[in-house]
Coordinates of C-alpha atoms in Angstrom, one line a residue:
X1240 CA 14.3 -2.8 15.3
X1241 CA 10.9 -3.4 16.8
X1242 CA 8.5 -5.5 14.7
X1243 CA 5.3 -3.5 14.2
X1244 CA 3.4 -5.6 11.6
X1245 CA 3.9 -9.3 10.8
X1246 CA 1.8 -11.0 8.0
X1247 CA 2.2 -14.8 7.8
X1248 CA 0.8 -17.1 5.1
X1249 CA -2.1 -14.8 4.4
X1250 CA -4.6 -16.1 1.8
X1251 CA -7.8 -14.3 0.9
X1252 CA -10.4 -15.7 -1.6
X1253 CA -13.7 -14.7 -3.2
X1254 CA -16.5 -17.1 -4.1
X1255 CA -17.3 -17.9 -7.8
X1256 CA -19.6 -20.4 -9.4
X1257 CA -16.5 -22.5 -10.1
X1258 CA -15.3 -22.3 -6.5
X1259 CA -13.3 -20.0 -4.3
X1260 CA -10.5 -18.1 -6.1
X1261 CA -7.6 -16.7 -4.1
X1262 CA -6.8 -13.0 -4.7
X1263 CA -4.0 -13.2 -2.1
X1264 CA -1.9 -16.3 -1.8
X1265 CA 0.5 -17.1 1.1
X1266 CA 1.6 -13.6 1.6
X1267 CA 4.5 -13.1 4.1
X1268 CA 6.2 -9.9 5.2
X1269 CA 7.2 -7.8 8.2
X1270 CA 7.4 -4.1 8.9
X1271 CA 9.7 -2.6 11.5
X1272 CA 10.2 0.8 13.0
X1273 CA 11.2 3.3 10.3
X1274 CA 10.5 0.8 7.5
X1275 CA 9.3 2.4 4.2
X1276 CA 8.3 -0.5 2.0
X1277 CA 6.7 -0.5 -1.4
X1278 CA 4.1 -3.0 -2.7
X1279 CA 4.1 -2.9 -6.5
X1280 CA 2.1 -4.6 -9.2
X1281 CA -0.5 -4.0 -11.9
X1282 CA -4.2 -3.5 -11.2
X1283 CA -5.8 -6.8 -10.3
X1284 CA -2.7 -8.3 -8.6
X1285 CA -4.3 -8.3 -5.1
X1286 CA -2.5 -5.3 -3.5
X1287 CA -5.6 -3.5 -2.3
X1288 CA -7.2 -6.8 -1.2
X1289 CA -4.2 -7.4 1.0
X1290 CA -4.2 -3.9 2.4
X1291 CA -7.9 -4.0 3.2
X1292 CA -7.6 -7.3 4.9
X1293 CA -4.7 -6.0 7.1
X1294 CA -7.0 -3.1 8.0
X1295 CA -10.0 -5.3 8.7
X1296 CA -11.9 -3.6 5.9
X1297 CA -12.2 -6.5 3.5
X1298 CA -15.2 -6.9 1.2
X1299 CA -18.1 -8.8 2.8
X1300 CA -17.6 -11.7 0.3
X1301 CA -13.9 -12.0 1.0
X1302 CA -12.9 -15.2 2.8
X1303 CA -9.7 -15.4 4.8
X1304 CA -8.6 -18.9 4.0
X1305 CA -5.4 -18.9 6.2
X1306 CA -2.8 -16.8 7.8
X1307 CA -2.0 -14.5 10.7
X1308 CA -1.7 -10.7 11.0
X1309 CA 0.1 -9.4 14.1
X1310 CA 0.1 -5.7 14.9
X1311 CA 2.7 -5.0 17.6
X1312 CA 2.8 -8.7 18.4
X1313 CA -1.0 -8.8 18.9
X1314 CA -3.1 -11.1 16.6
X1315 CA -5.7 -8.9 14.9
X1316 CA -7.0 -11.0 11.9
X1317 CA -10.3 -11.9 13.5
X1318 CA -10.8 -8.9 15.7
X1319 CA -14.3 -7.7 16.6
X1320 CA -15.7 -4.4 15.3
X1321 CA -15.2 -2.9 18.7
X1322 CA -11.5 -3.9 18.7
X1323 CA -11.0 -2.6 15.2
X1324 CA -12.4 0.8 16.4
X1325 CA -9.7 0.9 19.0
X1326 CA -6.9 -0.1 16.5
X1327 CA -7.8 2.0 13.4
X1328 CA -6.4 5.5 13.5
X1329 CA -4.5 4.9 16.8
X1330 CA -2.2 1.9 15.9
X1331 CA -2.8 1.5 12.2
X1332 CA -4.1 3.9 9.6
X1333 CA -4.7 3.9 5.9
X1334 CA -4.7 6.6 3.2
X1335 CA -7.1 5.7 0.4
X1336 CA -6.9 6.2 -3.4
X1337 CA -9.8 8.6 -3.8
X1338 CA -9.9 11.3 -1.1
X1339 CA -13.2 12.8 -2.4
X1340 CA -14.9 9.4 -2.0
X1341 CA -13.4 9.0 1.5
X1342 CA -14.1 12.5 3.0
X1343 CA -17.6 13.3 4.3
X1344 CA -18.9 16.1 2.0
X1345 CA -21.2 17.4 4.7
X1346 CA -18.5 17.9 7.4
X1347 CA -15.8 20.4 7.7
X1348 CA -12.4 18.9 7.0
X1349 CA -10.9 20.0 10.3
X1350 CA -13.7 18.4 12.2
X1351 CA -13.2 15.1 10.3
X1352 CA -9.5 15.0 11.3
X1353 CA -10.5 15.9 14.9
X1354 CA -12.9 12.9 15.1
X1355 CA -9.9 10.6 15.1
X1356 CA -8.6 12.2 18.3
X1357 CA -12.0 12.3 19.8
X1358 CA -12.3 8.5 19.5
X1359 CA -8.9 7.7 20.9
X1360 CA -8.0 10.4 23.4
X1361 CA -9.6 12.3 26.2
X1362 CA -8.4 15.8 25.1
X1363 CA -10.3 19.0 25.4
X1364 CA -11.8 20.5 22.3
X1365 CA -9.2 23.3 22.3
X1366 CA -6.3 20.8 22.6
X1367 CA -7.8 18.6 19.8
X1368 CA -8.0 21.6 17.4
X1369 CA -4.4 22.6 18.3
X1370 CA -3.1 19.1 17.4
X1371 CA -5.2 19.1 14.2
X1372 CA -4.0 22.5 13.0
X1373 CA -0.4 21.5 13.8
X1374 CA -0.8 18.2 11.8
X1375 CA -2.2 20.1 8.9
X1376 CA 0.8 22.3 8.9
X1377 CA 3.1 19.3 9.0
X1378 CA 1.5 17.9 5.8
X1379 CA 2.2 21.1 4.0
X1380 CA -1.1 23.0 4.2
X1381 CA -1.1 26.8 4.6
X1382 CA -3.7 29.0 6.1
X1383 CA -4.6 26.0 8.3
X1384 CA -7.0 28.0 10.6
X1385 CA -9.0 28.9 7.6
X1386 CA -8.9 25.5 5.9
X1387 CA -10.0 23.9 9.1
X1388 CA -13.4 25.4 8.5
X1389 CA -13.7 24.4 4.8
X1390 CA -15.7 21.6 3.3
X1391 CA -14.1 19.0 1.0
X1392 CA -15.5 20.5 -2.2
X1393 CA -13.7 23.8 -1.4
X1394 CA -10.3 22.1 -1.6
X1395 CA -8.2 21.1 -4.6
X1396 CA -7.4 17.4 -5.2
X1397 CA -3.9 17.8 -3.7
X1398 CA -5.3 19.6 -0.6
X1399 CA -7.9 16.8 -0.2
X1400 CA -5.1 14.2 -0.3
X1401 CA -3.1 16.2 2.3
X1402 CA -6.2 16.2 4.6
X1403 CA -6.4 12.4 4.2
X1404 CA -2.7 12.1 5.1
X1405 CA -3.3 14.4 8.1
X1406 CA -6.2 12.3 9.2
X1407 CA -4.1 9.2 9.0
X1408 CA -1.2 10.7 11.0
X1409 CA -2.9 12.8 13.6
X1410 CA -3.0 10.1 16.2
X1411 CA 0.5 9.0 15.4
X1412 CA -0.3 5.3 14.5
X1413 CA 2.5 2.8 14.4
X1414 CA 1.7 1.5 10.9
X1415 CA 0.6 3.6 8.0
X1416 CA -0.7 2.0 4.8
X1417 CA -0.9 4.3 1.7
X1418 CA -3.0 2.7 -1.0
X1419 CA -2.2 4.4 -4.4
X1420 CA -2.2 7.9 -2.7
X1421 CA -1.1 9.7 -5.9
X1422 CA -3.4 8.0 -8.4
X1423 CA -6.1 10.7 -8.7
X1424 CA -3.9 13.8 -8.8
X1425 CA -1.9 15.5 -11.6
X1426 CA 1.8 15.1 -12.0
X1427 CA 2.8 18.4 -10.3
X1428 CA 0.7 17.6 -7.2
X1429 CA 2.0 14.0 -7.3
X1430 CA 5.6 15.3 -7.0
X1431 CA 4.5 17.4 -4.0
X1432 CA 2.8 14.5 -2.3
X1433 CA 5.9 12.3 -2.9
X1434 CA 8.1 15.0 -1.3
X1435 CA 5.7 15.0 1.6
X1436 CA 6.2 11.3 2.1
X1437 CA 9.9 11.8 2.1
X1438 CA 9.4 14.4 4.8
X1439 CA 7.2 12.0 6.7
X1440 CA 10.1 9.6 6.9
X1441 CA 12.0 12.1 9.0
X1442 CA 9.0 13.0 11.2
X1443 CA 7.4 9.6 11.7
X1444 CA 8.8 6.8 13.8
X1445 CA 6.3 4.1 12.6
X1446 CA 6.4 2.0 9.4
X1447 CA 4.9 2.8 6.0
X1448 CA 3.5 0.4 3.4
X1449 CA 3.3 2.3 0.1
X1450 CA 1.1 0.6 -2.5
X1451 CA 1.4 1.5 -6.2
X1452 CA 1.3 0.2 -9.7
X1453 CA 4.2 2.5 -10.6
X1454 CA 7.6 1.0 -9.8
X1455 CA 9.4 4.2 -10.7
X1456 CA 7.4 6.2 -8.3
X1457 CA 7.9 3.8 -5.5
X1458 CA 11.6 3.6 -6.1
X1459 CA 11.8 7.4 -5.3
X1460 CA 10.7 7.0 -1.7
X1461 CA 10.9 3.4 -0.5
X1462 CA 13.9 1.5 1.0
X1463 CA 12.5 -1.9 0.1
X1464 CA 10.1 -3.2 -2.5
X1465 CA 7.8 -6.2 -2.8
X1466 CA 6.6 -7.1 -6.3
X1467 CA 3.2 -8.7 -6.4
X1468 CA 1.6 -10.6 -9.3
X1469 CA -1.7 -12.4 -9.3
X1470 CA -1.9 -12.7 -5.6
X1471 CA 1.7 -13.7 -4.9
X1472 CA 4.8 -11.8 -3.9
X1473 CA 7.2 -13.0 -6.6
X1474 CA 10.2 -10.8 -5.8
X1475 CA 11.3 -8.6 -3.0
X1476 CA 14.5 -6.8 -1.9
X1477 CA 16.1 -3.5 -1.2
X1478 CA 15.5 -0.7 -3.6
X1479 CA 19.0 -0.9 -5.3
X1480 CA 18.8 -4.6 -5.9
X1481 CA 15.3 -4.5 -7.4
X1482 CA 16.1 -1.5 -9.7
X1483 CA 19.6 -2.4 -10.7
X1484 CA 19.5 -6.2 -10.7
X1485 CA 15.9 -7.4 -11.1
X1486 CA 15.5 -11.1 -11.2
X1487 CA 11.9 -12.0 -12.1
X1488 CA 10.8 -11.5 -15.7
X1489 CA 7.8 -9.6 -14.4
X1490 CA 9.9 -7.1 -12.5
X1491 CA 12.1 -6.7 -15.5
X1492 CA 9.0 -6.0 -17.6
X1493 CA 7.8 -3.4 -15.2
X1494 CA 11.1 -1.6 -15.3
X1495 CA 11.3 -1.9 -19.1
X1496 CA 7.9 -0.3 -19.4
X1497 CA 8.9 2.9 -17.5
X1498 CA 9.0 5.8 -19.9
X1499 CA 12.5 7.3 -20.3
X1500 CA 13.7 10.3 -22.2
X1501 CA 16.6 8.2 -23.6
X1502 CA 14.0 6.1 -25.4
X1503 CA 12.4 9.1 -27.2
X1504 CA 11.1 8.2 -30.7
X1505 CA 10.9 4.5 -29.7
X1506 CA 7.7 2.6 -29.1
X1507 CA 6.9 2.2 -25.4
X1508 CA 7.3 -1.3 -24.1
X1509 CA 4.3 -3.2 -22.8
X1510 CA 4.3 -6.5 -21.0
X1511 CA 2.4 -8.9 -23.4
X1512 CA -1.1 -9.9 -22.3
X1513 CA -2.8 -8.9 -19.1
X1514 CA -3.3 -10.1 -15.5
X1515 CA -5.6 -13.1 -15.6
X1516 CA -9.1 -12.2 -14.2
X1517 CA -9.6 -13.7 -10.7
X1518 CA -12.5 -15.9 -11.8
X1519 CA -10.3 -17.6 -14.4
X1520 CA -7.2 -18.2 -12.3
X1521 CA -5.7 -21.6 -11.4
X1522 CA -3.1 -22.1 -8.6
X1523 CA -1.0 -24.6 -10.6
X1524 CA 2.3 -23.3 -11.8
X1525 CA 3.7 -19.8 -12.1
X1526 CA 0.9 -17.2 -12.5
X1527 CA 3.0 -15.2 -15.0
X1528 CA 3.5 -18.2 -17.3
X1529 CA 1.4 -17.1 -20.2
X1530 CA 3.0 -13.6 -20.4
X1531 CA 6.6 -14.6 -19.7
X1532 CA 9.2 -14.5 -22.5
X1533 CA 11.4 -16.9 -20.6
X1534 CA 8.8 -19.6 -19.7
X1535 CA 9.7 -23.2 -19.5
X1536 CA 7.6 -26.3 -19.3
X1537 CA 8.0 -26.6 -15.5
X1538 CA 6.7 -23.1 -15.1
X1539 CA 3.2 -24.2 -16.2
X1540 CA 3.2 -27.1 -13.8
X1541 CA 5.0 -26.1 -10.5
X1542 CA 5.1 -22.8 -8.6
X1543 CA 8.8 -22.0 -8.1
X1544 CA 10.5 -22.1 -4.7
X1545 CA 12.1 -19.0 -3.3
X1546 CA 15.7 -18.3 -4.3
X1547 CA 17.6 -16.2 -1.9
X1548 CA 20.2 -13.7 -3.0
X1549 CA 20.9 -12.1 0.3
X1550 CA 19.3 -8.7 -0.1
X1551 CA 16.9 -10.0 -2.7
X1552 CA 14.5 -13.0 -3.0
X1553 CA 12.7 -14.2 -6.1
X1554 CA 10.2 -17.0 -7.0
X1555 CA 11.3 -18.1 -10.5
X1556 CA 12.5 -21.4 -12.0
X1557 CA 15.3 -19.5 -13.8
X1558 CA 17.1 -19.6 -10.5
X1559 CA 16.3 -23.1 -9.3
X1560 CA 20.0 -24.1 -9.6

């Protein structure tokens, strides 16, 4: 299948009084046509920093230390603002966590979606509206002619998120990044949005990178999962391998922490400790060392090499031999 996005050795740091600290360390992955890949990890693991860097939307203080990002075989990591305007929306799009913070409160939602087409295509106003209304229908909105004229505050949270998804898809980009798209909505609407993403898989020929802290949620819609901890991808593989035979103690902990009706009456499991704040991190050894119940002396001193299990890869000293 055609390679749409290739990230190689990407490292992104932020400056502190004690020196630059890497929020993303040597990230490598590829997305191909029809790929639906999950990027999972707790808050503070670097998922959003990676996504923002891929989109050219990184924080002003972010420093790209190394790496390459190729979009459809074109290097984009140091693109100009003018180049990014050509790329965003047309070749690569992003759905953000908080739709109410991303939508312009003073502009009708139909017009906001239409702007994407106005930037990238020479369509008539009538044709643009036709495409927008059709896209709104595809993301599950009803009464689309009426909603086209509404302002963001007139929509529910679920409808706002559907508008954001329509905005991301309207120009048929080759790569779609969804950054925690179900975080700010209730469980019922979350289920509807997940179903929408499953429907998108049938409609959409591009690749999707679905970012979440919820491994159970991602397992419902993704074919492949990358598990990220403290800036590093520590395990990756197809969905069945990750869910049924997890290798890394962190992945096992994430799965163990998922609520299950079979565990009713039992205390919920929590991974001991928390992700080390970025300013306090050191790059020596395994970043999960302090929280790991299987840690060994070597884990504190050396970051493990990648062990390959065919449809699954893991960075853990438990598998060195």
